Amino acid sequence: MVSNSRFLVFFVSVFLVHSGSATSYSKPQLPCQPPTHSSYPFCDTSLPIPARLHSLVSLLTVDEKIQRLSDNNSAIPRLGIPAYEWWSESLHGIATNGPGITFDGAVKSATGFPQVILTAAAFNRTLWRSIAAAAAVEARAMFNSGQAGLTFWAPNVNVFVDPRWGRGQETPGEDPMVVSDYAVEYVRGLQGQGLKGKNGRKYSLSGNRMPEEEEDDDRLMLSACCKHLTAYDLELWHNFSRYSFNAVVTRQDMEDTYEPPFKSCVEKGRASCLMCAYNAVNGIPACANKDLLEKARTDWGFEGYITSDCDAVATIFEYQQYAKSPEEAAGIALKAGTDINCGTYMLRNMKSALENKIVVESDIDRALLNLFSVQFRLGLFNGKAVNRKFESFGPKDVCSSEHRRLALEAARQGIVLLKNEQKFLPLDKTRVSSLAVIGPMANTSSLGGDYTGIPCALKSVLDGLGEYIHKTSYASGCLDVACNSTDGFAEAVSIAKRADYVIVVVGLDLSQETEDHDRYSLLLPGHQMALVNELAGVSNKPLVLVLTGGGPLDISFAKKDPRIASVLWIGYPGEEGGKALSEIVFGDYNPAGRLPLTWYPESFTKVPMNDMNMRADPSRGYPGRTYRFYTGEKVYEFGHGLSYSSFSLELLSAPTRISLSQSIKTKLRRSILNRGGNEPYVHVDEVSNCNSLAFSVRVSLRNNGGMDGSRVVMLFSRAPTSYAGGAPQKQLIGFDRVHVSGNGVTETSISIEPCQHLSIVNVEGSRILPLGDHILSLEEIEHVVSVVI
């Protein structure tokens, strides 16, 4: 049985069967309202959407068309079309960042879920979709209250390839498969896809894998936007800025690392928006890169609109000097496939671009058709026939008890136990006479990370721990997270000496990592390490170290120090994070989170942040990036995470041989066997009926302890050793979070499609399936699957 799905019942009960009359609050303004403006053909819901779209665009003047190319659309009173703001944010709950959101109304706050990097550590697809679905409910409630739009620029699906990146916290980590799976679940949840099973029947969320939804329903609850296309992993490092940075990416790295999450967003998630990045890719600004943007539409089947990052059209001229003038920058972006500019650069310069024949009116029309198509799918032009399925959501559906329980469960599932010597944790609260809680992150309620809204409740780690131990004392130790002074050490040492147990809460906050701000060091900021060491020297018992922040930290000192018994990483755990941590510390919840990224040593900071190459190059001392290619020392590996229980895994079944004989045309076999010398392989597109090769790996899990707990099963593969074309050292090909009762046994299975999961990318950027022995690894278990013709 897959774990922790009981809390997800809200998804069915709130989302599917919600009913009731709306409370009195401000309503959004909508087009096609009777009696004056409902008779236009574009308001006629009996007509096909394409016909309605063309009707609307044909009625607009050139100036009105150009005005649509900015995120802030002015009203068109003569057609009854109200103003609309495209930019709203919902990375991990409704955020204050975008101008499309206001908390000055009936809705004063929204549920603050953990930052994405921590949610990713849960490795639970159902959880990921459910958080997005809860955010969608709250967004629709705010829209119905006149406090939000319906287009949200999330998720961030860039792969976290450099540990110093200030926005890595927003991503699901360093593995392209995990990022891709997260992207699909988030997009489907936010856009309202997968709400019903086949034939419209409701279903129970009892597992990690979601049932397939109806494919023919093109309606949207919200519009999700996968960003930032592509190779975006740098804010400001030395003289490199995201506004002018040129990401030089090989075809191999593009195909197997940087593009897969965006491809999955479109092909599997059916995202209705993509955002192009600030940076250039191989010399061409992303928002001016026609090949890049057209690939999404022609190869992946993208249907929706493409927005620039904010002022990313301006950077084409102002920072990157790719264009010779502002109007040329606006025109190049439009013709490349950027439909709308977050900002006013297109708005201010498109008329001149039109007059100078850099663009023609049909270029603008094409962008408007893409933009309006999403608004039509959202029901904004349906007048009185607006989708009643979502009309009843209101303020009562925001910060609901169901959503807050979900936020708590997300934090519980994501928190990672990095170290636990002599089973020091969990603590028995009946045997803790006093507790000292120390550190600059212990008494802050700002635990959401960036792109955060106004949470339903503000609680700190100290608040959560204090609910368990009445006699709790606190000292910050450092004046702030930067910890540039030791002035607070004396007070911290004093309370540590008097306490029975000591918990130290240090790490990162947004002063250290955020948008426009990368780190230069992987060590704890300022004197934080000195504070921890000093407290470890005076504490009556080994202390517990709690780490905050999205990026990895080099805590080698704590990993090796027996005076530090336990280490927990809580990321940015959201509004319920303090409670979740306390439940884990005192044994009311058994931790099972796994790191979704490698924790590197400080020496990694010698690697140039502007080097986007994934693969190691010993000839120039380059160690590579992420667990798939990095060859250096690690503080903690990708997938590391402990539990209070010990688990035994057994591989129950998996094939030993996969034959392609029925999937390869006879005339190709001889040439394939002679291809590549000692490294024979098949191009994936040469394999017919790839789906017929799929198989399952069945696994048994035994919980050897008395405490109920979960285990994240992670299945990796290694390509045949004979293949030397830059194959990953290993790559994750499947995962499942499985709940096992104390002293119990359960089974799970992981589905593998060889063309997808056992394939690799060659130096030309083509996906190939090497012939020979592929090694499947499941912790200490290894199993050989031979791929033959």
Short mmCIF file of C-alpha atoms in Angstrom, two decimals, residues 240-583:
data_model
loop_
_atom_site.label_atom_id
_atom_site.label_comp_id
_atom_site.label_asym_id
_atom_site.label_seq_id
_atom_site.Cartn_x
_atom_site.Cartn_y
_atom_site.Cartn_z
CA PHE A 240 27.74 36.90 -14.89
CA SER A 241 24.11 38.06 -14.64
CA ARG A 242 21.00 36.17 -15.67
CA TYR A 243 20.01 39.16 -17.82
CA SER A 244 23.04 38.81 -20.10
CA PHE A 245 24.32 35.28 -19.46
CA ASN A 246 24.83 33.00 -22.45
CA ALA A 247 24.31 29.38 -21.41
CA VAL A 248 26.50 27.24 -23.65
CA VAL A 249 24.84 23.82 -23.70
CA THR A 250 25.81 20.72 -25.67
CA ARG A 251 23.17 18.85 -27.63
CA GLN A 252 23.71 15.88 -25.32
CA ASP A 253 23.12 17.92 -22.15
CA MET A 254 20.15 19.71 -23.66
CA GLU A 255 18.43 16.46 -24.57
CA ASP A 256 19.06 14.51 -21.35
CA THR A 257 19.05 17.24 -18.69
CA TYR A 258 17.73 20.69 -19.52
CA GLU A 259 14.78 19.99 -21.85
CA PRO A 260 13.05 16.85 -20.47
CA PRO A 261 11.02 18.63 -17.75
CA PHE A 262 9.60 21.09 -20.27
CA LYS A 263 8.85 18.33 -22.74
CA SER A 264 7.01 16.41 -20.01
CA CYS A 265 5.14 19.56 -18.99
CA VAL A 266 3.73 19.76 -22.48
CA GLU A 267 3.37 16.15 -23.61
CA LYS A 268 2.16 14.61 -20.33
CA GLY A 269 1.04 17.56 -18.24
CA ARG A 270 -0.58 19.48 -21.13
CA ALA A 271 0.59 22.80 -19.73
CA SER A 272 -1.15 25.78 -21.29
CA CYS A 273 1.76 28.19 -20.83
CA LEU A 274 5.53 28.23 -21.15
CA MET A 275 7.84 31.00 -20.00
CA CYS A 276 11.09 31.74 -21.83
CA ALA A 277 14.09 32.62 -19.69
CA TYR A 278 16.24 35.74 -19.46
CA ASN A 279 19.44 34.03 -20.50
CA ALA A 280 20.62 33.22 -23.98
CA VAL A 281 21.10 29.62 -25.07
CA ASN A 282 24.08 29.05 -27.33
CA GLY A 283 24.19 32.69 -28.32
CA ILE A 284 20.47 33.35 -28.87
CA PRO A 285 18.28 34.94 -26.15
CA ALA A 286 15.70 32.35 -25.09
CA CYS A 287 12.76 34.62 -25.88
CA ALA A 288 14.19 35.30 -29.34
CA ASN A 289 15.10 31.67 -30.04
CA LYS A 290 12.68 30.53 -32.73
CA ASP A 291 14.09 27.00 -32.89
CA LEU A 292 13.67 26.57 -29.14
CA LEU A 293 10.13 27.94 -28.97
CA GLU A 294 8.89 26.30 -32.16
CA LYS A 295 10.18 22.93 -30.96
CA ALA A 296 7.65 23.09 -28.11
CA ARG A 297 4.79 23.53 -30.58
CA THR A 298 5.89 21.33 -33.47
CA ASP A 299 7.72 18.48 -31.70
CA TRP A 300 5.97 18.40 -28.33
CA GLY A 301 2.49 19.50 -29.40
CA PHE A 302 2.28 22.57 -27.16
CA GLU A 303 -1.04 24.42 -27.28
CA GLY A 304 -1.17 27.61 -25.29
CA TYR A 305 0.73 30.85 -24.92
CA ILE A 306 4.40 31.66 -24.36
CA THR A 307 5.27 34.52 -22.04
CA SER A 308 8.61 36.15 -21.50
CA ASP A 309 10.07 36.35 -18.04
CA CYS A 310 9.55 39.87 -16.75
CA ASP A 311 11.36 42.32 -19.04
CA ALA A 312 13.12 39.45 -20.81
CA VAL A 313 12.18 41.04 -24.13
CA ALA A 314 13.93 44.23 -23.04
CA THR A 315 17.10 42.30 -22.23
CA ILE A 316 17.35 41.16 -25.87
CA PHE A 317 18.43 44.71 -26.70
CA GLU A 318 19.31 46.38 -23.41
CA TYR A 319 21.61 43.68 -21.97
CA GLN A 320 22.39 41.15 -24.66
CA GLN A 321 22.66 43.51 -27.63
CA TYR A 322 21.23 40.76 -29.80
CA ALA A 323 18.94 43.30 -31.48
CA LYS A 324 19.91 46.69 -32.87
CA SER A 325 16.93 48.59 -31.45
CA PRO A 326 14.02 48.22 -29.02
CA GLU A 327 11.53 47.71 -31.84
CA GLU A 328 13.74 45.03 -33.38
CA ALA A 329 13.96 43.25 -30.01
CA ALA A 330 10.16 43.31 -29.70
CA GLY A 331 9.74 42.10 -33.25
CA ILE A 332 12.31 39.32 -33.00
CA ALA A 333 10.68 38.00 -29.84
CA LEU A 334 7.21 38.05 -31.37
CA LYS A 335 8.30 36.33 -34.58
CA ALA A 336 10.25 33.73 -32.58
CA GLY A 337 7.07 32.71 -30.78
CA THR A 338 6.91 34.86 -27.63
CA ASP A 339 3.23 35.77 -27.41
CA ILE A 340 3.21 38.15 -24.47
CA ASN A 341 5.76 40.24 -22.63
CA CYS A 342 5.73 40.44 -18.87
CA GLY A 343 6.39 44.15 -18.82
CA THR A 344 5.74 46.91 -21.32
CA TYR A 345 8.54 46.53 -23.86
CA MET A 346 6.36 44.99 -26.56
CA LEU A 347 3.55 47.37 -25.71
CA ARG A 348 5.83 50.39 -26.19
CA ASN A 349 7.78 49.21 -29.23
CA MET A 350 5.52 46.98 -31.32
CA LYS A 351 3.83 49.82 -33.20
CA SER A 352 7.22 50.99 -34.40
CA ALA A 353 8.16 47.41 -35.29
CA LEU A 354 4.97 47.19 -37.35
CA GLU A 355 5.58 50.51 -39.08
CA ASN A 356 9.16 49.50 -39.92
CA LYS A 357 7.95 46.16 -41.30
CA ILE A 358 9.92 44.15 -38.74
CA VAL A 359 6.62 42.38 -38.10
CA VAL A 360 3.31 42.22 -39.91
CA GLU A 361 -0.15 42.31 -38.35
CA SER A 362 -0.61 38.57 -38.84
CA ASP A 363 2.33 38.00 -36.46
CA ILE A 364 0.40 39.84 -33.76
CA ASP A 365 -2.80 37.99 -34.65
CA ARG A 366 -1.03 34.66 -34.18
CA ALA A 367 0.07 35.69 -30.68
CA LEU A 368 -3.44 36.88 -29.81
CA LEU A 369 -5.00 33.62 -30.94
CA ASN A 370 -2.67 31.75 -28.57
CA LEU A 371 -3.45 34.10 -25.70
CA PHE A 372 -7.22 34.21 -26.15
CA SER A 373 -7.36 30.42 -26.63
CA VAL A 374 -6.28 29.94 -23.01
CA GLN A 375 -8.75 32.52 -21.71
CA PHE A 376 -11.53 30.77 -23.67
CA ARG A 377 -10.54 27.39 -22.20
CA LEU A 378 -10.74 29.00 -18.76
CA GLY A 379 -14.33 30.02 -19.48
CA LEU A 380 -13.67 33.74 -19.27
CA PHE A 381 -15.64 34.43 -22.46
CA ASN A 382 -18.60 32.19 -21.68
CA GLY A 383 -20.77 34.93 -20.21
CA LYS A 384 -23.61 33.49 -18.19
CA ALA A 385 -22.51 30.02 -19.26
CA VAL A 386 -19.25 30.40 -17.31
CA ASN A 387 -18.20 27.06 -15.83
CA ARG A 388 -20.45 26.65 -12.79
CA LYS A 389 -18.26 23.85 -11.53
CA PHE A 390 -16.03 26.44 -9.86
CA GLU A 391 -18.49 29.25 -9.13
CA SER A 392 -19.22 28.22 -5.56
CA PHE A 393 -15.62 28.46 -4.35
CA GLY A 394 -15.19 31.41 -2.03
CA PRO A 395 -13.32 32.69 1.04
CA LYS A 396 -14.47 29.70 3.10
CA ASP A 397 -12.40 27.44 0.82
CA VAL A 398 -9.15 29.27 1.55
CA CYS A 399 -7.09 28.29 4.60
CA SER A 400 -9.49 25.42 5.14
CA SER A 401 -8.69 22.78 7.71
CA GLU A 402 -8.18 20.28 4.88
CA HIS A 403 -5.59 22.46 3.18
CA ARG A 404 -3.75 23.19 6.40
CA ARG A 405 -3.61 19.47 7.19
CA LEU A 406 -2.20 18.95 3.72
CA ALA A 407 0.48 21.59 4.38
CA LEU A 408 1.38 19.78 7.60
CA GLU A 409 1.53 16.41 5.86
CA ALA A 410 3.70 17.84 3.09
CA ALA A 411 6.22 19.14 5.62
CA ARG A 412 6.19 15.83 7.51
CA GLN A 413 6.82 13.84 4.36
CA GLY A 414 9.58 16.10 3.06
CA ILE A 415 11.76 16.61 6.13
CA VAL A 416 14.98 14.59 5.83
CA LEU A 417 16.79 12.93 8.73
CA LEU A 418 20.43 13.18 7.66
CA LYS A 419 22.11 11.76 10.76
CA ASN A 420 20.91 9.89 13.84
CA GLU A 421 23.76 8.38 15.86
CA GLN A 422 22.84 5.72 18.42
CA LYS A 423 19.16 6.29 17.56
CA PHE A 424 19.29 9.54 19.53
CA LEU A 425 15.99 10.60 18.01
CA PRO A 426 13.13 10.44 18.64
CA LEU A 427 13.16 12.05 22.06
CA ASP A 428 10.76 10.84 24.72
CA LYS A 429 9.00 14.00 25.85
CA THR A 430 8.25 12.47 29.24
CA ARG A 431 12.00 12.25 29.87
CA VAL A 432 12.95 15.74 28.72
CA SER A 433 13.06 17.98 31.77
CA SER A 434 14.07 21.12 29.87
CA LEU A 435 14.88 22.13 26.34
CA ALA A 436 17.08 24.91 24.90
CA VAL A 437 16.20 26.02 21.39
CA ILE A 438 18.94 28.12 19.87
CA GLY A 439 19.68 29.69 16.52
CA PRO A 440 18.77 32.56 14.19
CA MET A 441 16.12 30.44 12.41
CA ALA A 442 14.49 29.06 15.57
CA ASN A 443 12.07 31.88 16.30
CA THR A 444 11.13 33.12 12.85
CA SER A 445 7.78 32.52 11.23
CA SER A 446 9.23 33.26 7.79
CA LEU A 447 9.62 29.62 6.82
CA GLY A 448 8.15 29.66 3.33
CA GLY A 449 11.09 30.55 1.11
CA ASP A 450 10.59 32.78 -1.91
CA TYR A 451 7.37 33.24 -3.88
CA THR A 452 5.35 33.06 -0.68
CA GLY A 453 2.01 34.61 0.13
CA ILE A 454 0.41 35.60 3.43
CA PRO A 455 0.08 32.32 5.35
CA CYS A 456 -2.99 31.30 7.29
CA ALA A 457 -1.00 31.14 10.53
CA LEU A 458 2.44 32.28 11.61
CA LYS A 459 4.31 29.77 13.75
CA SER A 460 7.99 29.19 14.34
CA VAL A 461 10.07 26.11 15.10
CA LEU A 462 10.25 27.38 18.68
CA ASP A 463 6.44 27.51 18.85
CA GLY A 464 6.19 23.91 17.70
CA LEU A 465 8.79 22.56 20.12
CA GLY A 466 7.31 24.58 22.96
CA GLU A 467 4.02 22.73 22.58
CA TYR A 468 5.81 19.51 23.53
CA ILE A 469 8.12 20.76 26.30
CA HIS A 470 6.76 23.34 28.69
CA LYS A 471 10.16 24.31 30.06
CA THR A 472 11.74 25.64 26.89
CA SER A 473 14.27 28.47 26.74
CA TYR A 474 15.43 30.34 23.65
CA ALA A 475 18.40 32.37 22.46
CA SER A 476 19.15 33.44 18.89
CA GLY A 477 22.92 33.04 19.25
CA CYS A 478 23.33 35.18 16.11
CA LEU A 479 21.70 38.53 15.49
CA ASP A 480 20.54 37.28 12.09
CA VAL A 481 21.19 34.48 9.62
CA ALA A 482 24.28 36.21 8.23
CA CYS A 483 25.74 35.80 11.75
CA ASN A 484 28.55 38.30 11.29
CA SER A 485 28.89 38.79 15.05
CA THR A 486 29.41 36.49 18.04
CA ASP A 487 27.73 38.94 20.44
CA GLY A 488 24.86 36.54 21.13
CA PHE A 489 27.02 33.49 21.82
CA ALA A 490 27.30 34.03 25.57
CA GLU A 491 23.54 33.94 26.14
CA ALA A 492 23.19 30.87 23.93
CA VAL A 493 25.96 29.05 25.80
CA SER A 494 24.38 29.98 29.13
CA ILE A 495 20.98 28.43 28.37
CA ALA A 496 22.60 25.41 26.70
CA LYS A 497 24.52 24.60 29.87
CA ARG A 498 21.35 24.62 31.96
CA ALA A 499 19.17 22.60 29.56
CA ASP A 500 18.60 18.87 29.51
CA TYR A 501 18.56 18.81 25.68
CA VAL A 502 19.68 21.35 23.07
CA ILE A 503 18.25 21.85 19.57
CA VAL A 504 20.13 24.28 17.31
CA VAL A 505 18.34 25.74 14.28
CA VAL A 506 20.67 27.31 11.72
CA GLY A 507 21.06 27.42 7.94
CA LEU A 508 19.84 29.72 5.19
CA ASP A 509 17.09 32.24 4.60
CA LEU A 510 16.27 34.62 1.76
CA SER A 511 19.11 36.95 2.73
CA GLN A 512 21.44 34.17 1.57
CA GLU A 513 19.63 32.66 -1.44
CA THR A 514 16.83 34.04 -3.55
CA GLU A 515 16.00 35.50 -6.94
CA ASP A 516 18.85 37.73 -8.15
CA HIS A 517 21.13 36.36 -5.40
CA ASP A 518 23.36 33.29 -5.64
CA ARG A 519 25.68 31.99 -2.93
CA TYR A 520 29.46 32.00 -3.10
CA SER A 521 29.96 29.48 -0.30
CA LEU A 522 28.33 26.19 0.70
CA LEU A 523 29.31 26.58 4.34
CA LEU A 524 26.97 27.80 7.05
CA PRO A 525 26.83 31.61 6.88
CA GLY A 526 29.11 33.75 9.02
CA HIS A 527 29.82 32.39 12.50
CA GLN A 528 27.01 29.81 12.48
CA MET A 529 29.45 26.89 12.44
CA ALA A 530 31.34 28.37 15.38
CA LEU A 531 28.06 28.74 17.28
CA VAL A 532 27.17 25.08 16.71
CA ASN A 533 30.63 23.91 17.78
CA GLU A 534 30.60 26.04 20.90
CA LEU A 535 27.18 24.75 21.92
CA ALA A 536 28.23 21.15 21.23
CA GLY A 537 31.11 21.69 23.64
CA VAL A 538 28.93 22.75 26.58
CA SER A 539 25.72 20.78 26.01
CA ASN A 540 24.94 18.15 28.66
CA LYS A 541 23.99 15.67 25.95
CA PRO A 542 24.73 15.45 22.22
CA LEU A 543 22.73 18.13 20.46
CA VAL A 544 20.22 18.05 17.61
CA LEU A 545 21.07 20.20 14.60
CA VAL A 546 18.24 21.48 12.40
CA LEU A 547 19.09 23.01 9.00
CA THR A 548 16.94 25.40 6.99
CA GLY A 549 17.30 26.53 3.39
CA GLY A 550 16.86 25.27 -0.13
CA GLY A 551 20.44 24.85 -1.29
CA PRO A 552 22.85 22.19 0.00
CA LEU A 553 25.24 22.92 2.85
CA ASP A 554 28.69 21.58 3.59
CA ILE A 555 28.22 20.40 7.15
CA SER A 556 31.07 17.90 7.12
CA PHE A 557 32.01 19.11 10.60
CA ALA A 558 28.63 18.06 12.01
CA LYS A 559 28.49 14.81 10.09
CA LYS A 560 31.71 13.66 11.77
CA ASP A 561 31.21 15.16 15.25
CA PRO A 562 29.86 12.69 17.85
CA ARG A 563 28.75 15.65 19.98
CA ILE A 564 26.11 16.29 17.30
CA ALA A 565 23.87 13.24 17.50
CA SER A 566 21.22 14.06 14.93
CA VAL A 567 20.86 16.33 11.92
CA LEU A 568 17.56 17.21 10.22
CA TRP A 569 17.04 19.23 7.04
CA ILE A 570 13.71 21.04 6.96
CA GLY A 571 14.23 23.25 3.88
CA TYR A 572 11.58 25.96 3.93
CA PRO A 573 8.74 23.92 5.48
CA GLY A 574 5.86 26.39 5.19
CA GLU A 575 3.34 27.48 7.76
CA GLU A 576 3.06 24.07 9.44
CA GLY A 577 6.79 23.35 9.41
CA GLY A 578 7.39 24.00 13.08
CA LYS A 579 4.71 21.52 14.05
CA ALA A 580 5.94 18.91 11.56
CA LEU A 581 9.50 19.13 12.86
CA SER A 582 8.33 18.79 16.46
CA GLU A 583 6.29 15.70 15.63
#
